[in-house]
Amino acid sequence: MATDSRIHFWKRNTKVPGSLQPVYGAQHPPLDPRIHRAFLKDAPKSNSTQNVKSKKASSFLEFARSTNDAWDIDDEEDEDLLMGTAPPAPVPHSRPAVSTFLPTQADSDSEAHPSDTLGPLRSEPCHDQQMTDDRSTNGRVMKSNSDAQLNTSSVRSSLQKQQSLPVRPIIPLVARISDQNASGAPPMTVREKSRLDKFRQLLASPNTDLEELRKHSWSGIPREVRPITWRLLSGYLPANMERREQVLQRKREEYFGFIEQYYHSRTDEHHRDTYRQIHIDIPRTNPLIPLFQQPLVQEVFERILFIWAIRHPASGYVQGINDLVTPFFVVFLSEFVEEDVENFEMSGLPLDTQRNIEADSFWCMSKLLDGIQDNYTFAQPGIQIKVKALEELVSRIDEDIHNHFKRCEVEYLQFAFRWMNNLLMRELPLRCTIRLWDTYQAESEGFSHFHLYVCAAFLIKWRKEILSHVDFQGQLMLLQNLPTIHWGNEEVGLLLAEAYRLKYMFADAPNHYRR
């Protein structure tokens, strides 16, 4: 009698223990109920689990039509499934087996290309009935599902293969500064500790071996020693330890001497337009990160950019230079902040510390721009040369992509200009830019020369998506909104490795550029 009542209960509630419900808006293609039901019915067959795949929508309308909410499943289908399998044995206690986070607007980048976020399944079958607990956490809905025990091991194995919940943890949009690996690796492995010790040994020597420091920095700099390493590799600090404090004091005083000498002229007619453009661009710099929306931080950026523009009249201020301050500012701020930098209140630091961070950011940005200043002079000839070089390089590396752009009438300048002007900062999360700049600092002419091969590797990375779009608008929408929000150190490391391979093959082989 108890068994009959349990069956009638599940008939009324239209949800079957152990069934997998498609969730609207998830970060992977929704499951088609018809396909999924057929899959469960045929589960005892050995070959059934190998041929069933989630249906992938080829357009937004098809995606919308094929998407069903968890509560829109036919009673008949659930009844058939229930009668086809024996009811599970009741267990007095239950525990959640799978947690699914529905993406908020911050995850829209990855929703545009759901195939990029798919990962292997993490499944944990339980011996209890299904329980669903919906609750809201920070504006995000979380569902916890407990799967019921299935009778045969083949059905359990089939469910494990069929489910497609992503393994990688979701990184919130605002957590763009955190120096973490998106793969969920532990914060400090034995190898990383050994590398940190090696860095400290190099930095503690009376005369730092810069070549050895560059060699170790190429594959990433530990967060603890990144500020001092960046100062050394950029040429801001000398290799001799005894001179460093003296140089720091002199350069910081020199910067604030410029402030006293020039900053009051920002309202003069000759400099008014420059300051106005800077004042407009500063709030647009990383608008989703609270740190950069603080008035105190924006004033720091205004001073840095205005003084640089005054001291470099050949180029002056150009839109895009404002982005180049942020990595230095964040790295030097992280020297004094242990918590999340993106939410740190700048006014909590002593005034002297604030001034030191500002001066160091100015000088290191100046060192960077000295190597790529032709990117920002009149008509920006440096960028035009690099975009043309990128076009020639891609035509040698992947002729299919090159010809596909021609058929779609896509010009490289239409998407690669921003890649060169902003050094891919608009394409990558800030945490990835910081990791990328570790290698740029270690490379000779990293910002001016190696960046070309990074852009080529970055373009080829999206080969499948590029070739799948057959119209001009689709191509530009893709190339200007690439789904990199979940990228971390692992992805940047693979990108840099491919860029190094391209440089090794093509940099010293001019015949590769000839048609």
Short mmCIF file of C-alpha atoms in Angstrom, two decimals:
data_model
loop_
_atom_site.label_atom_id
_atom_site.label_comp_id
_atom_site.label_asym_id
_atom_site.label_seq_id
_atom_site.Cartn_x
_atom_site.Cartn_y
_atom_site.Cartn_z
CA MET A 1 0.00 0.00 0.00
CA ALA A 2 2.86 2.33 0.81
CA THR A 3 4.36 1.60 -2.57
CA ASP A 4 1.08 2.44 -4.37
CA SER A 5 0.73 5.77 -2.55
CA ARG A 6 4.30 6.65 -3.43
CA ILE A 7 3.61 5.97 -7.11
CA HIS A 8 0.46 8.13 -7.04
CA PHE A 9 2.41 10.87 -5.30
CA TRP A 10 4.99 11.04 -8.08
CA LYS A 11 2.24 10.94 -10.71
CA ARG A 12 0.73 14.05 -9.18
CA ASN A 13 4.00 15.93 -8.79
CA THR A 14 5.28 15.26 -12.33
CA LYS A 15 8.88 14.91 -11.14
CA VAL A 16 10.64 11.57 -10.92
CA PRO A 17 13.36 10.77 -8.42
CA GLY A 18 16.71 10.68 -10.14
CA SER A 19 15.48 12.46 -13.28
CA LEU A 20 17.53 15.31 -14.72
CA GLN A 21 15.48 18.42 -15.36
CA PRO A 22 16.53 20.91 -18.05
CA VAL A 23 17.03 24.34 -16.48
CA TYR A 24 16.29 27.43 -18.52
CA GLY A 25 19.17 29.87 -18.73
CA ALA A 26 21.92 27.49 -17.63
CA GLN A 27 25.44 27.89 -19.02
CA HIS A 28 25.22 24.78 -21.14
CA PRO A 29 22.73 23.78 -23.89
CA PRO A 30 19.38 22.75 -22.34
CA LEU A 31 18.48 19.08 -22.48
CA ASP A 32 15.72 18.09 -24.87
CA PRO A 33 13.14 16.20 -22.71
CA ARG A 34 12.24 13.84 -25.56
CA ILE A 35 15.84 12.88 -26.18
CA HIS A 36 16.54 12.58 -22.47
CA ARG A 37 13.52 10.38 -21.80
CA ALA A 38 14.42 8.09 -24.70
CA PHE A 39 17.91 7.88 -23.33
CA LEU A 40 16.74 6.78 -19.91
CA LYS A 41 14.37 4.20 -21.34
CA ASP A 42 17.12 2.64 -23.42
CA ALA A 43 19.72 2.88 -20.67
CA PRO A 44 20.23 -0.90 -20.22
CA LYS A 45 21.46 -1.10 -23.81
CA SER A 46 25.24 -0.83 -23.86
CA ASN A 47 25.52 1.42 -26.92
CA SER A 48 22.80 3.86 -25.97
CA THR A 49 25.01 6.10 -23.87
CA GLN A 50 27.52 6.66 -26.63
CA ASN A 51 25.24 8.13 -29.27
CA VAL A 52 23.02 10.48 -27.27
CA LYS A 53 24.19 14.08 -27.09
CA SER A 54 22.59 17.28 -25.94
CA LYS A 55 20.93 19.11 -28.75
CA LYS A 56 22.89 22.23 -29.76
CA ALA A 57 20.83 25.12 -31.09
CA SER A 58 22.07 26.70 -34.30
CA SER A 59 20.24 29.98 -33.76
CA PHE A 60 18.69 31.94 -30.93
CA LEU A 61 15.14 31.19 -32.12
CA GLU A 62 15.88 27.47 -32.36
CA PHE A 63 17.49 27.63 -28.94
CA ALA A 64 14.40 29.32 -27.49
CA ARG A 65 12.02 26.80 -29.10
CA SER A 66 14.00 23.83 -27.84
CA THR A 67 14.24 25.11 -24.26
CA ASN A 68 11.78 23.77 -21.68
CA ASP A 69 11.38 24.82 -18.11
CA ALA A 70 11.73 22.24 -15.36
CA TRP A 71 7.99 22.28 -14.69
CA ASP A 72 6.90 21.90 -18.37
CA ILE A 73 7.39 18.12 -18.64
CA ASP A 74 4.51 15.86 -19.63
CA ASP A 75 2.95 13.72 -16.92
CA GLU A 76 2.75 10.79 -19.31
CA GLU A 77 6.47 10.75 -19.93
CA ASP A 78 7.23 10.78 -16.20
CA GLU A 79 4.69 8.04 -15.63
CA ASP A 80 6.23 5.86 -18.34
CA LEU A 81 9.66 6.38 -16.89
CA LEU A 82 8.47 5.57 -13.37
CA MET A 83 6.71 2.36 -14.44
CA GLY A 84 9.77 1.31 -16.44
CA THR A 85 12.05 1.36 -13.39
CA ALA A 86 11.50 0.01 -9.92
CA PRO A 87 10.81 2.59 -7.19
CA PRO A 88 13.81 3.39 -5.01
CA ALA A 89 14.14 2.22 -1.45
CA PRO A 90 13.27 5.02 1.01
CA VAL A 91 16.12 6.42 3.09
CA PRO A 92 15.41 8.54 6.18
CA HIS A 93 18.15 11.11 5.55
CA SER A 94 18.96 13.04 2.40
CA ARG A 95 21.83 15.22 1.26
CA PRO A 96 22.25 17.45 -1.78
CA ALA A 97 24.21 15.91 -4.63
CA VAL A 98 24.52 18.60 -7.28
CA SER A 99 24.51 22.41 -7.02
CA THR A 100 23.68 24.36 -10.12
CA PHE A 101 24.14 28.14 -10.28
CA LEU A 102 22.00 29.96 -12.73
CA PRO A 103 24.07 32.71 -14.43
CA THR A 104 23.25 36.32 -13.87
CA GLN A 105 23.72 39.09 -16.40
CA ALA A 106 27.41 39.04 -15.54
CA ASP A 107 27.73 35.66 -17.23
CA SER A 108 26.18 36.74 -20.51
CA ASP A 109 29.50 36.54 -22.33
CA SER A 110 29.71 32.82 -21.81
CA GLU A 111 26.03 32.28 -22.63
CA ALA A 112 26.66 33.59 -26.13
CA HIS A 113 28.92 30.60 -26.73
CA PRO A 114 27.71 27.84 -24.42
CA SER A 115 30.00 25.28 -26.01
CA ASP A 116 33.02 27.10 -24.62
CA THR A 117 31.96 26.52 -21.03
CA LEU A 118 31.15 22.83 -21.21
CA GLY A 119 33.19 20.55 -19.04
CA PRO A 120 33.10 16.96 -17.85
CA LEU A 121 30.36 15.98 -15.45
CA ARG A 122 30.67 15.89 -11.72
CA SER A 123 27.95 13.47 -10.56
CA GLU A 124 27.22 11.98 -7.18
CA PRO A 125 24.33 9.48 -7.03
CA CYS A 126 22.48 9.25 -3.70
CA HIS A 127 20.06 6.82 -2.06
CA ASP A 128 17.27 9.28 -1.46
CA GLN A 129 14.33 10.87 -3.15
CA GLN A 130 14.61 14.09 -5.12
CA MET A 131 14.31 17.28 -3.07
CA THR A 132 14.45 20.75 -4.57
CA ASP A 133 15.30 23.80 -2.52
CA ASP A 134 15.18 27.10 -4.39
CA ARG A 135 16.67 30.10 -2.72
CA SER A 136 18.18 33.43 -3.71
CA THR A 137 21.78 34.28 -2.86
CA ASN A 138 23.13 37.70 -3.88
CA GLY A 139 20.68 37.96 -6.73
CA ARG A 140 21.52 34.47 -8.04
CA VAL A 141 19.10 31.53 -7.81
CA MET A 142 20.60 28.28 -6.55
CA LYS A 143 18.99 24.86 -6.88
CA SER A 144 20.11 21.79 -4.96
CA ASN A 145 18.95 18.43 -6.34
CA SER A 146 19.28 15.02 -4.70
CA ASP A 147 19.15 12.11 -7.15
CA ALA A 148 17.46 8.86 -6.20
CA GLN A 149 19.27 5.55 -6.40
CA LEU A 150 18.72 3.69 -9.67
CA ASN A 151 18.45 -0.06 -9.80
CA THR A 152 21.27 -1.00 -12.16
CA SER A 153 24.85 0.23 -12.41
CA SER A 154 24.41 0.78 -16.16
CA VAL A 155 21.72 3.43 -15.59
CA ARG A 156 23.88 5.15 -12.99
CA SER A 157 26.82 5.16 -15.39
CA SER A 158 24.60 6.53 -18.15
CA LEU A 159 23.48 9.44 -16.00
CA GLN A 160 27.05 10.28 -15.14
CA LYS A 161 27.96 10.47 -18.82
CA GLN A 162 24.83 12.33 -19.86
CA GLN A 163 24.86 15.17 -17.36
CA SER A 164 26.82 18.21 -18.49
CA LEU A 165 27.26 20.49 -15.50
CA PRO A 166 30.51 22.51 -15.82
CA VAL A 167 33.30 21.53 -13.46
CA ARG A 168 34.99 24.95 -13.50
CA PRO A 169 33.83 27.34 -10.78
CA ILE A 170 31.99 30.44 -11.88
CA ILE A 171 34.10 33.58 -11.50
CA PRO A 172 31.91 36.66 -10.88
CA LEU A 173 32.25 39.51 -13.34
CA VAL A 174 33.46 41.96 -10.71
CA ALA A 175 36.16 39.58 -9.47
CA ARG A 176 38.33 40.47 -12.43
CA ILE A 177 41.47 41.38 -10.49
CA SER A 178 41.92 38.24 -8.42
CA ASP A 179 45.15 36.54 -9.33
CA GLN A 180 43.71 33.06 -9.48
CA ASN A 181 43.67 30.12 -11.81
CA ALA A 182 40.17 29.53 -13.10
CA SER A 183 40.74 25.77 -13.08
CA GLY A 184 40.32 25.74 -9.30
CA ALA A 185 43.91 24.74 -8.53
CA PRO A 186 45.12 25.08 -4.92
CA PRO A 187 46.49 28.53 -4.07
CA MET A 188 50.06 27.32 -3.38
CA THR A 189 51.52 24.07 -4.67
CA VAL A 190 54.98 22.70 -3.93
CA ARG A 191 56.18 23.86 -7.33
CA GLU A 192 54.80 27.38 -6.81
CA LYS A 193 56.46 27.59 -3.38
CA SER A 194 59.75 26.55 -4.93
CA ARG A 195 59.39 29.23 -7.61
CA LEU A 196 58.59 31.87 -4.98
CA ASP A 197 61.73 30.92 -3.06
CA LYS A 198 63.78 31.24 -6.25
CA PHE A 199 62.38 34.72 -6.91
CA ARG A 200 63.13 35.83 -3.37
CA GLN A 201 66.65 34.51 -3.69
CA LEU A 202 67.20 36.46 -6.91
CA LEU A 203 65.71 39.66 -5.51
CA ALA A 204 67.73 39.45 -2.30
CA SER A 205 71.09 39.31 -4.07
CA PRO A 206 73.18 42.53 -3.97
CA ASN A 207 72.97 42.80 -7.77
CA THR A 208 69.93 41.11 -9.23
CA ASP A 209 70.59 39.06 -12.34
CA LEU A 210 67.94 40.59 -14.62
CA GLU A 211 68.37 37.95 -17.33
CA GLU A 212 67.76 35.19 -14.82
CA LEU A 213 64.82 37.14 -13.41
CA ARG A 214 63.30 37.47 -16.88
CA LYS A 215 63.73 33.76 -17.48
CA HIS A 216 61.79 32.90 -14.33
CA SER A 217 59.18 35.62 -14.92
CA TRP A 218 58.19 34.39 -18.38
CA SER A 219 55.88 31.70 -17.00
CA GLY A 220 54.32 34.02 -14.41
CA ILE A 221 55.44 35.97 -11.35
CA PRO A 222 54.21 35.02 -7.86
CA ARG A 223 51.84 37.63 -6.45
CA GLU A 224 54.01 38.22 -3.39
CA VAL A 225 57.01 39.47 -5.41
CA ARG A 226 55.28 40.87 -8.48
CA PRO A 227 55.48 44.59 -7.47
CA ILE A 228 59.25 44.65 -6.98
CA THR A 229 59.78 42.40 -10.03
CA TRP A 230 57.75 44.68 -12.29
CA ARG A 231 59.70 47.72 -11.08
CA LEU A 232 62.96 45.97 -11.94
CA LEU A 233 61.94 44.51 -15.30
CA SER A 234 60.45 47.80 -16.50
CA GLY A 235 63.74 49.58 -15.84
CA TYR A 236 62.27 51.79 -13.14
CA LEU A 237 64.51 50.34 -10.42
CA PRO A 238 68.24 49.53 -10.73
CA ALA A 239 69.54 45.98 -10.27
CA ASN A 240 71.81 47.14 -7.45
CA MET A 241 69.98 46.76 -4.16
CA GLU A 242 71.82 49.57 -2.36
CA ARG A 243 70.66 52.15 -4.90
CA ARG A 244 67.00 51.15 -5.03
CA GLU A 245 65.69 53.13 -2.06
CA GLN A 246 67.54 56.22 -3.18
CA VAL A 247 66.21 55.94 -6.74
CA LEU A 248 62.66 55.38 -5.49
CA GLN A 249 62.78 58.47 -3.31
CA ARG A 250 64.23 60.63 -6.06
CA LYS A 251 61.76 59.50 -8.75
CA ARG A 252 58.76 59.89 -6.48
CA GLU A 253 59.79 63.41 -5.54
CA GLU A 254 60.36 64.19 -9.21
CA TYR A 255 56.85 63.07 -10.12
CA PHE A 256 55.19 65.25 -7.49
CA GLY A 257 57.42 68.09 -8.65
CA PHE A 258 55.73 67.69 -12.04
CA ILE A 259 52.35 67.83 -10.31
CA GLU A 260 53.19 71.14 -8.66
CA GLN A 261 54.64 72.53 -11.87
CA TYR A 262 52.07 71.45 -14.47
CA TYR A 263 48.81 70.21 -12.97
CA HIS A 264 47.38 73.66 -12.33
CA SER A 265 47.59 74.31 -16.10
CA ARG A 266 44.87 71.73 -16.83
CA THR A 267 42.32 74.57 -16.98
CA ASP A 268 44.43 76.66 -19.37
CA GLU A 269 43.07 77.06 -22.88
CA HIS A 270 46.04 75.18 -24.37
CA HIS A 271 45.49 72.05 -22.21
CA ARG A 272 41.77 72.27 -21.56
CA ASP A 273 40.75 69.82 -24.30
CA THR A 274 43.32 67.25 -23.17
CA TYR A 275 42.16 67.37 -19.57
CA ARG A 276 38.50 67.27 -20.62
CA GLN A 277 39.05 64.06 -22.63
CA ILE A 278 40.92 62.47 -19.74
CA HIS A 279 38.16 63.48 -17.35
CA ILE A 280 35.59 61.82 -19.64
CA ASP A 281 37.55 58.60 -20.14
CA ILE A 282 38.47 57.89 -16.52
CA PRO A 283 34.98 56.76 -15.37
CA ARG A 284 34.88 54.40 -18.37
CA THR A 285 38.00 52.59 -17.15
CA ASN A 286 36.84 49.20 -15.83
CA PRO A 287 33.39 50.55 -14.87
CA LEU A 288 32.31 47.26 -13.24
CA ILE A 289 35.13 47.25 -10.68
CA PRO A 290 34.27 49.36 -7.59
CA LEU A 291 37.90 50.32 -6.97
CA PHE A 292 38.08 52.40 -10.15
CA GLN A 293 34.83 54.21 -9.43
CA GLN A 294 36.16 55.81 -6.24
CA PRO A 295 36.70 59.58 -6.69
CA LEU A 296 40.09 59.34 -4.99
CA VAL A 297 41.31 56.72 -7.49
CA GLN A 298 39.92 58.67 -10.45
CA GLU A 299 41.79 61.77 -9.32
CA VAL A 300 45.01 59.73 -9.19
CA PHE A 301 44.44 58.54 -12.77
CA GLU A 302 43.69 62.07 -13.94
CA ARG A 303 46.98 63.34 -12.55
CA ILE A 304 49.00 60.46 -14.00
CA LEU A 305 47.52 60.80 -17.49
CA PHE A 306 47.62 64.59 -17.62
CA ILE A 307 51.28 64.79 -16.53
CA TRP A 308 52.23 62.11 -19.06
CA ALA A 309 50.41 63.99 -21.85
CA ILE A 310 52.13 67.27 -20.95
CA ARG A 311 55.56 65.64 -20.96
CA HIS A 312 54.95 63.86 -24.31
CA PRO A 313 53.61 66.53 -26.68
CA ALA A 314 54.40 64.43 -29.78
CA SER A 315 51.46 62.19 -28.96
CA GLY A 316 49.63 63.85 -26.10
CA TYR A 317 46.78 61.92 -24.54
CA VAL A 318 45.07 59.31 -26.73
CA GLN A 319 42.04 57.25 -25.76
CA GLY A 320 43.22 53.84 -24.66
CA ILE A 321 46.22 55.03 -22.67
CA ASN A 322 43.93 55.27 -19.63
CA ASP A 323 43.62 51.46 -19.65
CA LEU A 324 47.39 51.00 -19.48
CA VAL A 325 47.59 52.55 -15.99
CA THR A 326 45.31 50.01 -14.33
CA PRO A 327 47.59 46.91 -14.22
CA PHE A 328 50.43 48.88 -12.63
CA PHE A 329 48.09 50.56 -10.16
CA VAL A 330 46.53 47.25 -9.08
CA VAL A 331 49.87 45.44 -8.78
CA PHE A 332 51.45 48.19 -6.65
CA LEU A 333 48.29 48.48 -4.54
CA SER A 334 48.31 44.71 -3.91
CA GLU A 335 51.61 45.18 -2.07
CA PHE A 336 49.64 46.76 0.79
CA VAL A 337 46.29 44.96 0.47
CA GLU A 338 45.72 41.32 1.41
CA GLU A 339 41.98 41.25 0.75
CA ASP A 340 40.25 41.56 -2.62
CA VAL A 341 41.73 44.59 -4.31
CA GLU A 342 38.64 45.33 -6.42
CA ASN A 343 36.58 46.24 -3.36
CA PHE A 344 39.32 47.96 -1.35
CA GLU A 345 38.70 51.49 -0.12
CA MET A 346 41.71 53.56 -1.22
CA SER A 347 41.19 56.16 1.48
CA GLY A 348 42.08 53.53 4.10
CA LEU A 349 45.76 53.72 3.14
CA PRO A 350 48.18 56.26 4.63
CA LEU A 351 48.74 59.31 2.43
CA ASP A 352 52.42 58.50 1.85
CA THR A 353 51.51 55.02 0.61
CA GLN A 354 48.92 56.47 -1.77
CA ARG A 355 51.49 58.88 -3.16
CA ASN A 356 54.07 56.11 -3.65
CA ILE A 357 51.59 53.93 -5.55
CA GLU A 358 50.66 56.88 -7.78
CA ALA A 359 54.27 57.82 -8.56
CA ASP A 360 55.36 54.22 -9.25
CA SER A 361 52.36 53.70 -11.56
CA PHE A 362 53.27 56.84 -13.49
CA TRP A 363 56.92 55.91 -14.03
CA CYS A 364 56.26 52.29 -14.99
CA MET A 365 53.52 53.30 -17.42
CA SER A 366 55.93 55.85 -18.91
CA LYS A 367 58.55 53.13 -19.39
CA LEU A 368 55.99 50.96 -21.17
CA LEU A 369 54.82 53.77 -23.46
CA ASP A 370 58.38 54.71 -24.38
CA GLY A 371 58.56 51.44 -26.33
CA ILE A 372 55.24 51.83 -28.15
CA GLN A 373 54.82 55.59 -28.45
CA ASP A 374 54.40 55.38 -32.23
CA ASN A 375 51.08 53.69 -31.46
CA TYR A 376 49.80 57.04 -30.18
CA THR A 377 51.44 59.69 -32.35
CA PHE A 378 49.53 61.41 -35.18
CA ALA A 379 47.58 58.89 -37.33
CA GLN A 380 48.86 56.13 -34.99
CA PRO A 381 51.29 54.62 -37.55
CA GLY A 382 52.55 52.00 -35.08
CA ILE A 383 49.10 50.42 -34.79
CA GLN A 384 48.52 50.46 -38.54
CA ILE A 385 51.85 48.70 -39.11
CA LYS A 386 51.05 46.07 -36.49
CA VAL A 387 47.56 45.42 -37.85
CA LYS A 388 48.99 44.94 -41.34
CA ALA A 389 51.63 42.60 -39.93
CA LEU A 390 48.87 40.64 -38.16
CA GLU A 391 46.98 40.27 -41.44
CA GLU A 392 50.10 38.99 -43.21
CA LEU A 393 50.87 36.62 -40.35
CA VAL A 394 47.37 35.12 -40.21
CA SER A 395 47.39 34.61 -43.99
CA ARG A 396 50.48 32.43 -43.48
CA ILE A 397 49.29 30.65 -40.35
CA ASP A 398 45.65 29.90 -41.20
CA GLU A 399 44.61 30.65 -44.75
CA ASP A 400 41.05 29.45 -44.08
CA ILE A 401 40.41 32.22 -41.54
CA HIS A 402 42.08 34.80 -43.77
CA ASN A 403 39.94 33.88 -46.79
CA HIS A 404 36.81 33.65 -44.62
CA PHE A 405 37.35 37.25 -43.51
CA LYS A 406 37.62 38.25 -47.16
CA ARG A 407 34.36 36.52 -48.04
CA CYS A 408 32.62 38.25 -45.13
CA GLU A 409 34.29 41.58 -46.07
CA VAL A 410 35.82 41.89 -42.61
CA GLU A 411 38.88 44.13 -42.38
CA TYR A 412 41.49 43.37 -39.73
CA LEU A 413 41.53 47.02 -38.71
CA GLN A 414 37.90 46.75 -37.65
CA PHE A 415 38.68 44.44 -34.75
CA ALA A 416 42.49 44.36 -34.34
CA PHE A 417 42.87 48.13 -33.89
CA ARG A 418 41.51 47.82 -30.37
CA TRP A 419 43.71 44.78 -29.71
CA MET A 420 46.80 46.86 -30.50
CA ASN A 421 45.63 50.14 -29.01
CA ASN A 422 44.62 48.62 -25.66
CA LEU A 423 47.02 45.64 -25.63
CA LEU A 424 44.04 43.21 -25.43
CA MET A 425 42.89 44.77 -22.16
CA ARG A 426 39.32 45.12 -23.45
CA GLU A 427 39.32 41.47 -24.54
CA LEU A 428 40.60 39.88 -21.30
CA PRO A 429 39.72 40.14 -17.60
CA LEU A 430 42.16 42.30 -15.67
CA ARG A 431 43.58 39.30 -13.80
CA CYS A 432 44.54 37.81 -17.19
CA THR A 433 46.10 41.09 -18.34
CA ILE A 434 48.33 41.11 -15.26
CA ARG A 435 49.46 37.55 -15.97
CA LEU A 436 50.01 38.44 -19.64
CA TRP A 437 52.16 41.42 -18.67
CA ASP A 438 54.37 39.18 -16.54
CA THR A 439 55.53 37.64 -19.81
CA TYR A 440 55.59 40.94 -21.72
CA GLN A 441 57.91 42.35 -19.05
CA ALA A 442 60.13 39.27 -19.35
CA GLU A 443 60.27 39.37 -23.17
CA SER A 444 62.57 41.73 -25.00
CA GLU A 445 60.21 44.11 -26.83
CA GLY A 446 57.30 42.25 -25.32
CA PHE A 447 54.76 45.08 -25.67
CA SER A 448 55.92 46.16 -29.12
CA HIS A 449 56.85 42.90 -30.85
CA PHE A 450 55.73 39.79 -28.98
CA HIS A 451 52.23 41.24 -28.62
CA LEU A 452 51.76 40.72 -32.37
CA TYR A 453 52.13 36.94 -31.99
CA VAL A 454 49.87 36.92 -28.94
CA CYS A 455 47.16 38.60 -31.04
CA ALA A 456 47.65 36.04 -33.80
CA ALA A 457 47.39 33.16 -31.32
CA PHE A 458 44.34 34.81 -29.74
CA LEU A 459 42.62 35.04 -33.12
CA ILE A 460 43.37 31.43 -34.06
CA LYS A 461 42.04 30.33 -30.67
CA TRP A 462 38.53 31.21 -31.88
CA ARG A 463 38.93 29.51 -35.28
CA LYS A 464 35.87 27.28 -34.95
CA GLU A 465 33.60 30.14 -33.89
CA ILE A 466 34.93 32.44 -36.63
CA LEU A 467 34.34 29.91 -39.40
CA SER A 468 30.82 29.21 -38.11
CA HIS A 469 29.73 32.83 -38.75
CA VAL A 470 29.08 33.54 -42.41
CA ASP A 471 28.06 37.20 -42.31
CA PHE A 472 29.82 40.49 -41.57
CA GLN A 473 27.70 41.43 -38.57
CA GLY A 474 28.07 38.04 -36.93
CA GLN A 475 31.84 38.15 -37.31
CA LEU A 476 32.21 41.59 -35.72
CA MET A 477 29.80 40.74 -32.90
CA LEU A 478 31.92 37.70 -32.10
CA LEU A 479 35.32 39.38 -32.38
CA GLN A 480 34.27 42.33 -30.24
CA ASN A 481 32.62 40.19 -27.52
CA LEU A 482 34.81 37.12 -27.16
CA PRO A 483 33.78 34.92 -24.18
CA THR A 484 36.88 35.20 -21.96
CA ILE A 485 35.21 36.13 -18.67
CA HIS A 486 36.13 32.77 -17.12
CA TRP A 487 39.74 32.80 -18.29
CA GLY A 488 42.52 32.41 -15.76
CA ASN A 489 46.23 31.67 -15.61
CA GLU A 490 45.83 28.33 -17.36
CA GLU A 491 44.25 29.81 -20.49
CA VAL A 492 46.73 32.69 -20.62
CA GLY A 493 49.61 30.25 -20.28
CA LEU A 494 48.36 28.22 -23.26
CA LEU A 495 47.88 31.42 -25.28
CA LEU A 496 51.44 32.55 -24.55
CA ALA A 497 52.86 29.13 -25.40
CA GLU A 498 51.16 29.24 -28.80
CA ALA A 499 52.38 32.81 -29.35
CA TYR A 500 55.92 31.75 -28.57
CA ARG A 501 55.63 28.89 -31.08
CA LEU A 502 54.44 31.32 -33.77
CA LYS A 503 57.26 33.73 -32.98
CA TYR A 504 59.83 30.94 -33.17
CA MET A 505 58.49 29.85 -36.58
CA PHE A 506 57.81 33.21 -38.22
CA ALA A 507 59.80 36.02 -36.56
CA ASP A 508 63.09 35.25 -38.32
CA ALA A 509 61.57 33.79 -41.49
CA PRO A 510 60.66 36.74 -43.75
CA ASN A 511 59.78 34.42 -46.65
CA HIS A 512 56.77 33.28 -44.64
CA TYR A 513 55.25 36.72 -45.21
CA ARG A 514 55.53 36.57 -48.99
CA ARG A 515 52.57 35.52 -51.06
#
